[in-house]
PDB file of C-alpha atoms and ligand atoms in Angstrom:
ATOM      1  CA  MET A   1     -13.728  13.055  30.590  1.00 87.00           C
ATOM      2  CA  GLN A   2     -10.231  14.433  30.863  1.00 95.00           C
ATOM      3  CA  VAL A   3      -7.244  13.125  28.954  1.00 97.00           C
ATOM      4  CA  HIS A   4      -5.466  11.918  32.086  1.00 97.00           C
ATOM      5  CA  GLU A   5      -8.525   9.829  33.014  1.00 97.00           C
ATOM      6  CA  LEU A   6      -8.568   8.180  29.618  1.00 97.00           C
ATOM      7  CA  VAL A   7      -4.825   7.522  29.846  1.00 98.00           C
ATOM      8  CA  ALA A   8      -5.124   6.143  33.400  1.00 98.00           C
ATOM      9  CA  ARG A   9      -7.885   3.705  32.439  1.00 98.00           C
ATOM     10  CA  CYS A  10      -6.034   2.411  29.377  1.00 98.00           C
ATOM     11  CA  ALA A  11      -2.685   2.251  31.211  1.00 98.00           C
ATOM     12  CA  ALA A  12      -4.222   0.211  34.049  1.00 98.00           C
ATOM     13  CA  ALA A  13      -5.774  -2.180  31.514  1.00 98.00           C
ATOM     14  CA  ALA A  14      -2.424  -2.539  29.728  1.00 97.00           C
ATOM     15  CA  GLU A  15      -0.928  -3.921  32.966  1.00 97.00           C
ATOM     16  CA  ARG A  16      -3.444  -6.756  33.133  1.00 97.00           C
ATOM     17  CA  PRO A  17      -2.538 -10.313  32.036  1.00 96.00           C
ATOM     18  CA  GLU A  18      -4.637 -10.031  28.827  1.00 97.00           C
ATOM     19  CA  PRO A  19      -4.041  -6.394  27.897  1.00 98.00           C
ATOM     20  CA  MET A  20      -5.816  -6.432  24.535  1.00 97.00           C
ATOM     21  CA  ALA A  21      -9.004  -7.847  26.063  1.00 97.00           C
ATOM     22  CA  ALA A  22      -8.711  -5.541  29.083  1.00 98.00           C
ATOM     23  CA  VAL A  23      -8.313  -2.435  26.884  1.00 98.00           C
ATOM     24  CA  ARG A  24     -11.286  -3.538  24.800  1.00 98.00           C
ATOM     25  CA  GLU A  25     -13.350  -3.790  27.967  1.00 97.00           C
ATOM     26  CA  VAL A  26     -12.337  -0.226  28.912  1.00 97.00           C
ATOM     27  CA  LEU A  27     -13.264   1.041  25.452  1.00 97.00           C
ATOM     28  CA  GLU A  28     -16.618  -0.772  25.572  1.00 97.00           C
ATOM     29  CA  GLY A  29     -17.315   1.088  28.791  1.00 97.00           C
ATOM     30  CA  LEU A  30     -16.515   4.383  27.032  1.00 96.00           C
ATOM     31  CA  ARG A  31     -18.841   3.900  24.065  1.00 95.00           C
ATOM     32  CA  GLY A  32     -21.442   6.177  25.607  1.00 93.00           C
ATOM     33  CA  ASP A  33     -18.831   8.910  26.133  1.00 94.00           C
ATOM     34  CA  ILE A  34     -17.450   9.328  22.645  1.00 96.00           C
ATOM     35  CA  ALA A  35     -18.527  12.976  22.400  1.00 96.00           C
ATOM     36  CA  ALA A  36     -16.670  13.709  25.653  1.00 96.00           C
ATOM     37  CA  ILE A  37     -13.556  11.849  24.449  1.00 97.00           C
ATOM     38  CA  ASP A  38     -13.704  13.693  21.140  1.00 96.00           C
ATOM     39  CA  SER A  39     -13.830  17.025  22.919  1.00 97.00           C
ATOM     40  CA  ALA A  40     -11.084  16.065  25.422  1.00 97.00           C
ATOM     41  CA  LEU A  41      -8.845  15.252  22.441  1.00 97.00           C
ATOM     42  CA  ALA A  42      -9.716  18.400  20.472  1.00 97.00           C
ATOM     43  CA  TYR A  43      -6.220  19.792  21.161  1.00 97.00           C
ATOM     44  CA  ILE A  44      -4.661  16.938  19.121  1.00 97.00           C
ATOM     45  CA  SER A  45      -4.906  17.485  15.358  1.00 96.00           C
ATOM     46  CA  GLY A  46      -4.650  13.775  14.507  1.00 95.00           C
ATOM     47  CA  THR A  47      -3.166  14.379  11.035  1.00 92.00           C
ATOM     48  CA  GLY A  48       0.299  15.076   9.686  1.00 85.00           C
ATOM     49  CA  GLY A  49       2.224  12.213  11.251  1.00 84.00           C
ATOM     50  CA  ASN A  50       2.473  10.411  14.553  1.00 85.00           C
ATOM     51  CA  ALA A  51       3.889  13.455  16.377  1.00 88.00           C
ATOM     52  CA  ASN A  52       0.529  15.171  15.812  1.00 93.00           C
ATOM     53  CA  GLN A  53      -1.437  12.093  16.853  1.00 96.00           C
ATOM     54  CA  VAL A  54       0.209  10.774  20.014  1.00 97.00           C
ATOM     55  CA  PHE A  55      -0.963  11.760  23.483  1.00 97.00           C
ATOM     56  CA  TYR A  56       0.557   8.904  25.503  1.00 98.00           C
ATOM     57  CA  ARG A  57       3.602   6.817  24.808  1.00 97.00           C
ATOM     58  CA  ALA A  58       5.098   4.064  27.017  1.00 97.00           C
ATOM     59  CA  PRO A  59       6.925   0.767  26.370  1.00 97.00           C
ATOM     60  CA  ASN A  60       3.658  -1.201  26.681  1.00 97.00           C
ATOM     61  CA  LEU A  61       1.099   1.314  25.395  1.00 98.00           C
ATOM     62  CA  THR A  62       0.665   4.034  22.798  1.00 98.00           C
ATOM     63  CA  LEU A  63      -2.457   6.178  22.521  1.00 98.00           C
ATOM     64  CA  LEU A  64      -3.160   8.156  19.366  1.00 98.00           C
ATOM     65  CA  LYS A  65      -5.957  10.283  18.023  1.00 98.00           C
ATOM     66  CA  VAL A  66      -6.072   9.555  14.300  1.00 97.00           C
ATOM     67  CA  ARG A  67      -8.012  11.661  11.829  1.00 97.00           C
ATOM     68  CA  PHE A  68      -8.492  10.607   8.204  1.00 96.00           C
ATOM     69  CA  PRO A  69      -9.949  13.212   5.835  1.00 95.00           C
ATOM     70  CA  ALA A  70     -12.496  12.191   3.170  1.00 95.00           C
ATOM     71  CA  GLY A  71     -10.823  10.134   0.452  1.00 94.00           C
ATOM     72  CA  ARG A  72      -7.843   9.079   2.557  1.00 95.00           C
ATOM     73  CA  ARG A  73      -6.876   5.417   2.415  1.00 96.00           C
ATOM     74  CA  THR A  74      -3.801   3.937   4.094  1.00 96.00           C
ATOM     75  CA  PRO A  75      -1.496   1.406   2.502  1.00 97.00           C
ATOM     76  CA  PRO A  76      -1.620  -2.046   4.128  1.00 97.00           C
ATOM     77  CA  HIS A  77       0.414  -1.874   7.333  1.00 96.00           C
ATOM     78  CA  ASP A  78       0.806  -3.596  10.672  1.00 95.00           C
ATOM     79  CA  HIS A  79       1.546  -2.159  14.096  1.00 95.00           C
ATOM     80  CA  GLY A  80       4.220  -4.483  15.546  1.00 95.00           C
ATOM     81  CA  THR A  81       1.763  -5.313  18.352  1.00 97.00           C
ATOM     82  CA  TRP A  82      -1.982  -5.580  18.920  1.00 98.00           C
ATOM     83  CA  ALA A  83      -4.133  -2.551  18.157  1.00 98.00           C
ATOM     84  CA  THR A  84      -7.667  -1.498  19.064  1.00 98.00           C
ATOM     85  CA  ILE A  85      -9.651   1.347  17.513  1.00 97.00           C
ATOM     86  CA  LEU A  86     -12.672   3.100  19.031  1.00 98.00           C
ATOM     87  CA  LEU A  87     -14.237   5.210  16.305  1.00 98.00           C
ATOM     88  CA  LEU A  88     -15.342   8.640  17.516  1.00 98.00           C
ATOM     89  CA  SER A  89     -16.799  10.117  14.322  1.00 97.00           C
ATOM     90  CA  GLY A  90     -17.287   9.466  10.629  1.00 97.00           C
ATOM     91  CA  ALA A  91     -17.337   6.103   8.864  1.00 97.00           C
ATOM     92  CA  GLU A  92     -14.110   4.125   8.511  1.00 97.00           C
ATOM     93  CA  LYS A  93     -13.813   1.019   6.377  1.00 97.00           C
ATOM     94  CA  ASN A  94     -11.147  -1.438   7.489  1.00 97.00           C
ATOM     95  CA  THR A  95      -9.863  -4.264   5.326  1.00 97.00           C
ATOM     96  CA  LEU A  96      -8.053  -6.850   7.409  1.00 97.00           C
ATOM     97  CA  TYR A  97      -5.273  -9.140   6.253  1.00 96.00           C
ATOM     98  CA  ARG A  98      -3.373 -12.011   7.782  1.00 95.00           C
ATOM     99  CA  ALA A  99       0.308 -11.154   7.638  1.00 91.00           C
ATOM    100  CA  ALA A 100       1.959 -14.243   9.055  1.00 78.00           C
ATOM    101  CA  ASP A 101       5.003 -14.001   6.776  1.00 77.00           C
ATOM    102  CA  ARG A 102       5.805 -11.294   4.297  1.00 78.00           C
ATOM    103  CA  ALA A 103       2.757 -12.178   2.211  1.00 87.00           C
ATOM    104  CA  LEU A 104      -0.647 -10.684   2.879  1.00 93.00           C
ATOM    105  CA  ARG A 105      -3.886 -12.621   2.753  1.00 94.00           C
ATOM    106  CA  LYS A 106      -7.173 -10.757   2.882  1.00 94.00           C
ATOM    107  CA  ALA A 107      -9.324 -11.953   5.769  1.00 94.00           C
ATOM    108  CA  SER A 108     -12.331  -9.652   6.181  1.00 95.00           C
ATOM    109  CA  GLU A 109     -13.787  -6.160   5.918  1.00 96.00           C
ATOM    110  CA  VAL A 110     -15.648  -4.104   8.460  1.00 97.00           C
ATOM    111  CA  THR A 111     -17.008  -0.553   8.351  1.00 97.00           C
ATOM    112  CA  LEU A 112     -16.846   1.232  11.685  1.00 97.00           C
ATOM    113  CA  ALA A 113     -19.424   3.792  12.831  1.00 97.00           C
ATOM    114  CA  PRO A 114     -19.104   6.055  15.879  1.00 97.00           C
ATOM    115  CA  GLY A 115     -18.875   3.782  18.932  1.00 97.00           C
ATOM    116  CA  SER A 116     -17.585   0.771  16.933  1.00 97.00           C
ATOM    117  CA  ILE A 117     -14.535  -1.029  18.296  1.00 98.00           C
ATOM    118  CA  LEU A 118     -12.073  -2.993  16.190  1.00 98.00           C
ATOM    119  CA  SER A 119      -9.326  -5.135  17.744  1.00 97.00           C
ATOM    120  CA  MET A 120      -6.432  -6.456  15.692  1.00 97.00           C
ATOM    121  CA  ARG A 121      -3.849  -8.985  16.795  1.00 96.00           C
ATOM    122  CA  ALA A 122      -0.161  -8.466  16.139  1.00 95.00           C
ATOM    123  CA  ASP A 123      -0.232 -10.674  13.024  1.00 94.00           C
ATOM    124  CA  THR A 124      -3.051  -8.617  11.473  1.00 96.00           C
ATOM    125  CA  ALA A 125      -2.384  -5.901   8.908  1.00 96.00           C
ATOM    126  CA  HIS A 126      -5.044  -3.504   7.712  1.00 97.00           C
ATOM    127  CA  VAL A 127      -6.062  -0.799   5.290  1.00 97.00           C
ATOM    128  CA  ALA A 128      -8.155   1.961   6.852  1.00 97.00           C
ATOM    129  CA  GLU A 129     -10.113   4.403   4.731  1.00 97.00           C
ATOM    130  CA  CYS A 130     -12.468   7.268   5.339  1.00 97.00           C
ATOM    131  CA  VAL A 131     -15.747   6.574   3.544  1.00 95.00           C
ATOM    132  CA  GLY A 132     -18.274   9.355   3.157  1.00 91.00           C
ATOM    133  CA  GLU A 133     -17.848  13.098   3.269  1.00 94.00           C
ATOM    134  CA  GLN A 134     -17.007  13.525   6.938  1.00 96.00           C
ATOM    135  CA  ALA A 135     -13.480  12.984   8.282  1.00 96.00           C
ATOM    136  CA  THR A 136     -13.072   9.991  10.579  1.00 97.00           C
ATOM    137  CA  ILE A 137     -11.655  10.437  14.032  1.00 97.00           C
ATOM    138  CA  GLY A 138     -10.566   7.435  16.053  1.00 97.00           C
ATOM    139  CA  LEU A 139      -8.963   6.666  19.370  1.00 98.00           C
ATOM    140  CA  HIS A 140      -6.203   4.157  18.577  1.00 98.00           C
ATOM    141  CA  VAL A 141      -4.676   2.043  21.336  1.00 98.00           C
ATOM    142  CA  TYR A 142      -1.557  -0.083  20.758  1.00 98.00           C
ATOM    143  CA  GLY A 143       0.054  -2.694  23.008  1.00 98.00           C
ATOM    144  CA  GLY A 144       3.582  -1.321  22.796  1.00 97.00           C
ATOM    145  CA  ASP A 145       5.633   1.670  21.772  1.00 97.00           C
ATOM    146  CA  ILE A 146       4.749   1.831  18.092  1.00 94.00           C
ATOM    147  CA  PHE A 147       7.422   4.475  17.545  1.00 94.00           C
ATOM    148  CA  THR A 148      10.159   1.900  18.158  1.00 95.00           C
ATOM    149  CA  LEU A 149       8.569  -1.491  17.374  1.00 96.00           C
ATOM    150  CA  PRO A 150       9.547  -3.052  14.053  1.00 95.00           C
ATOM    151  CA  ARG A 151       6.583  -2.554  11.735  1.00 95.00           C
ATOM    152  CA  ARG A 152       5.767  -3.410   8.148  1.00 95.00           C
ATOM    153  CA  MET A 153       3.877  -1.863   5.274  1.00 95.00           C
ATOM    154  CA  TRP A 154       3.044  -3.173   1.819  1.00 96.00           C
ATOM    155  CA  HIS A 155       3.034  -1.403  -1.519  1.00 96.00           C
ATOM    156  CA  PRO A 156      -0.663  -0.878  -2.380  1.00 96.00           C
ATOM    157  CA  GLN A 157      -0.231  -2.164  -5.953  1.00 94.00           C
ATOM    158  CA  THR A 158       2.587  -4.724  -5.900  1.00 94.00           C
ATOM    159  CA  LEU A 159       1.998  -5.847  -2.287  1.00 93.00           C
ATOM    160  CA  GLU A 160       5.746  -5.966  -1.832  1.00 93.00           C
ATOM    161  CA  ALA A 161       6.600  -5.953   1.895  1.00 94.00           C
ATOM    162  CA  HIS A 162       8.740  -3.139   3.338  1.00 95.00           C
ATOM    163  CA  ALA A 163       9.859  -2.148   6.784  1.00 95.00           C
ATOM    164  CA  LEU A 164       7.636   0.764   7.811  1.00 93.00           C
ATOM    165  CA  ASP A 165       9.399   3.855   6.572  1.00 92.00           C
ATOM    166  CA  TRP A 166       7.661   7.208   7.008  1.00 88.00           C
ATOM    167  CA  THR A 167       9.554   8.740   4.098  1.00 88.00           C
ATOM    168  CA  LEU A 168       7.890   6.154   1.814  1.00 94.00           C
ATOM    169  CA  TYR A 169       4.611   5.858   3.691  1.00 93.00           C
ATOM    170  CA  GLU A 170       3.056   9.091   2.459  1.00 92.00           C
ATOM    171  CA  ASN A 171       3.727   8.140  -1.144  1.00 95.00           C
ATOM    172  CA  PHE A 172       2.188   4.699  -0.536  1.00 96.00           C
ATOM    173  CA  ALA A 173      -0.829   6.429   1.037  1.00 95.00           C
ATOM    174  CA  ARG A 174      -1.250   8.625  -2.045  1.00 96.00           C
ATOM    175  CA  ILE A 175      -1.177   5.557  -4.300  1.00 96.00           C
ATOM    176  CA  ALA A 176      -3.592   3.749  -1.962  1.00 96.00           C
ATOM    177  CA  SER A 177      -5.982   6.722  -1.889  1.00 95.00           C
ATOM    178  CA  ALA A 178      -6.049   6.954  -5.695  1.00 95.00           C
ATOM    179  CA  ALA A 179      -6.996   3.264  -6.065  1.00 94.00           C
ATOM    180  CA  GLN A 180     -10.548   1.935  -6.403  1.00 92.00           C
ATOM    181  CA  GLY A 181     -10.333   0.072  -3.117  1.00 92.00           C
ATOM    182  CA  ALA A 182      -8.096  -1.807  -0.738  1.00 94.00           C
ATOM    183  CA  PRO A 183      -5.876  -4.387  -2.445  1.00 92.00           C
ATOM    184  CA  GLU A 184      -7.232  -7.851  -3.070  1.00 91.00           C
ATOM    185  CA  THR A 185      -4.918 -10.771  -2.453  1.00 89.00           C
ATOM    186  CA  ARG A 186      -4.715 -14.039  -4.310  1.00 71.00           C
ATOM    187  CA  ALA A 187      -6.585 -16.943  -2.774  1.00 59.00           C
ATOM    188  CA  PRO A 188      -4.187 -19.429  -1.196  1.00 55.00           C
ATOM    189  CA  ALA A 189      -3.232 -22.378  -3.411  1.00 54.00           C
ATOM    190  CA  GLY A 190      -5.498 -25.406  -3.024  1.00 53.00           C
ATOM    191  CA  PRO A 191      -4.369 -28.620  -1.354  1.00 55.00           C
TER     192      PRO A 191
HETATM  193 FE1  LIG B   1      -3.199   1.081  11.508  1.00 85.14          FE
END
């Protein structure tokens, strides 16, 4: 597997009428090749900001290699578009939230193992965390240019919504990583 082959397959899928489903199908076909993908992406560090994660960027598609060291937990954030993760190594817990308005509502949790695929729609926010001793490495595919799309993040304690701002993000990530777990949200008011 070479990087240009991975890019070509994802870019072709992104042109299809249902790009999220088409990309998922591509990633499902790559589940048996995660060691080869991991080694093809060895030249990308995957930490220290998006510039060290991105290996393809277009108006309808961004491809990142994302590495979370042990103990790292993100603040709740969205992507401004759909997102799909293929986990390459480690164990990554994801807590998913509905983010229809500014308020978050916890929806579900899933722990990814190597070969697991997680798709998130544009109205889904998540917290990702590395569980266990080994760093997690994931191939992250997004249905737009996440460097320019309007995105949101939430304070890990107050759950106040903010526009995604990288100068604040790292501080939010530190607070999130020091917490016991991903934030809980209040159950919606009854009828
Ligand atoms: Fe994310």
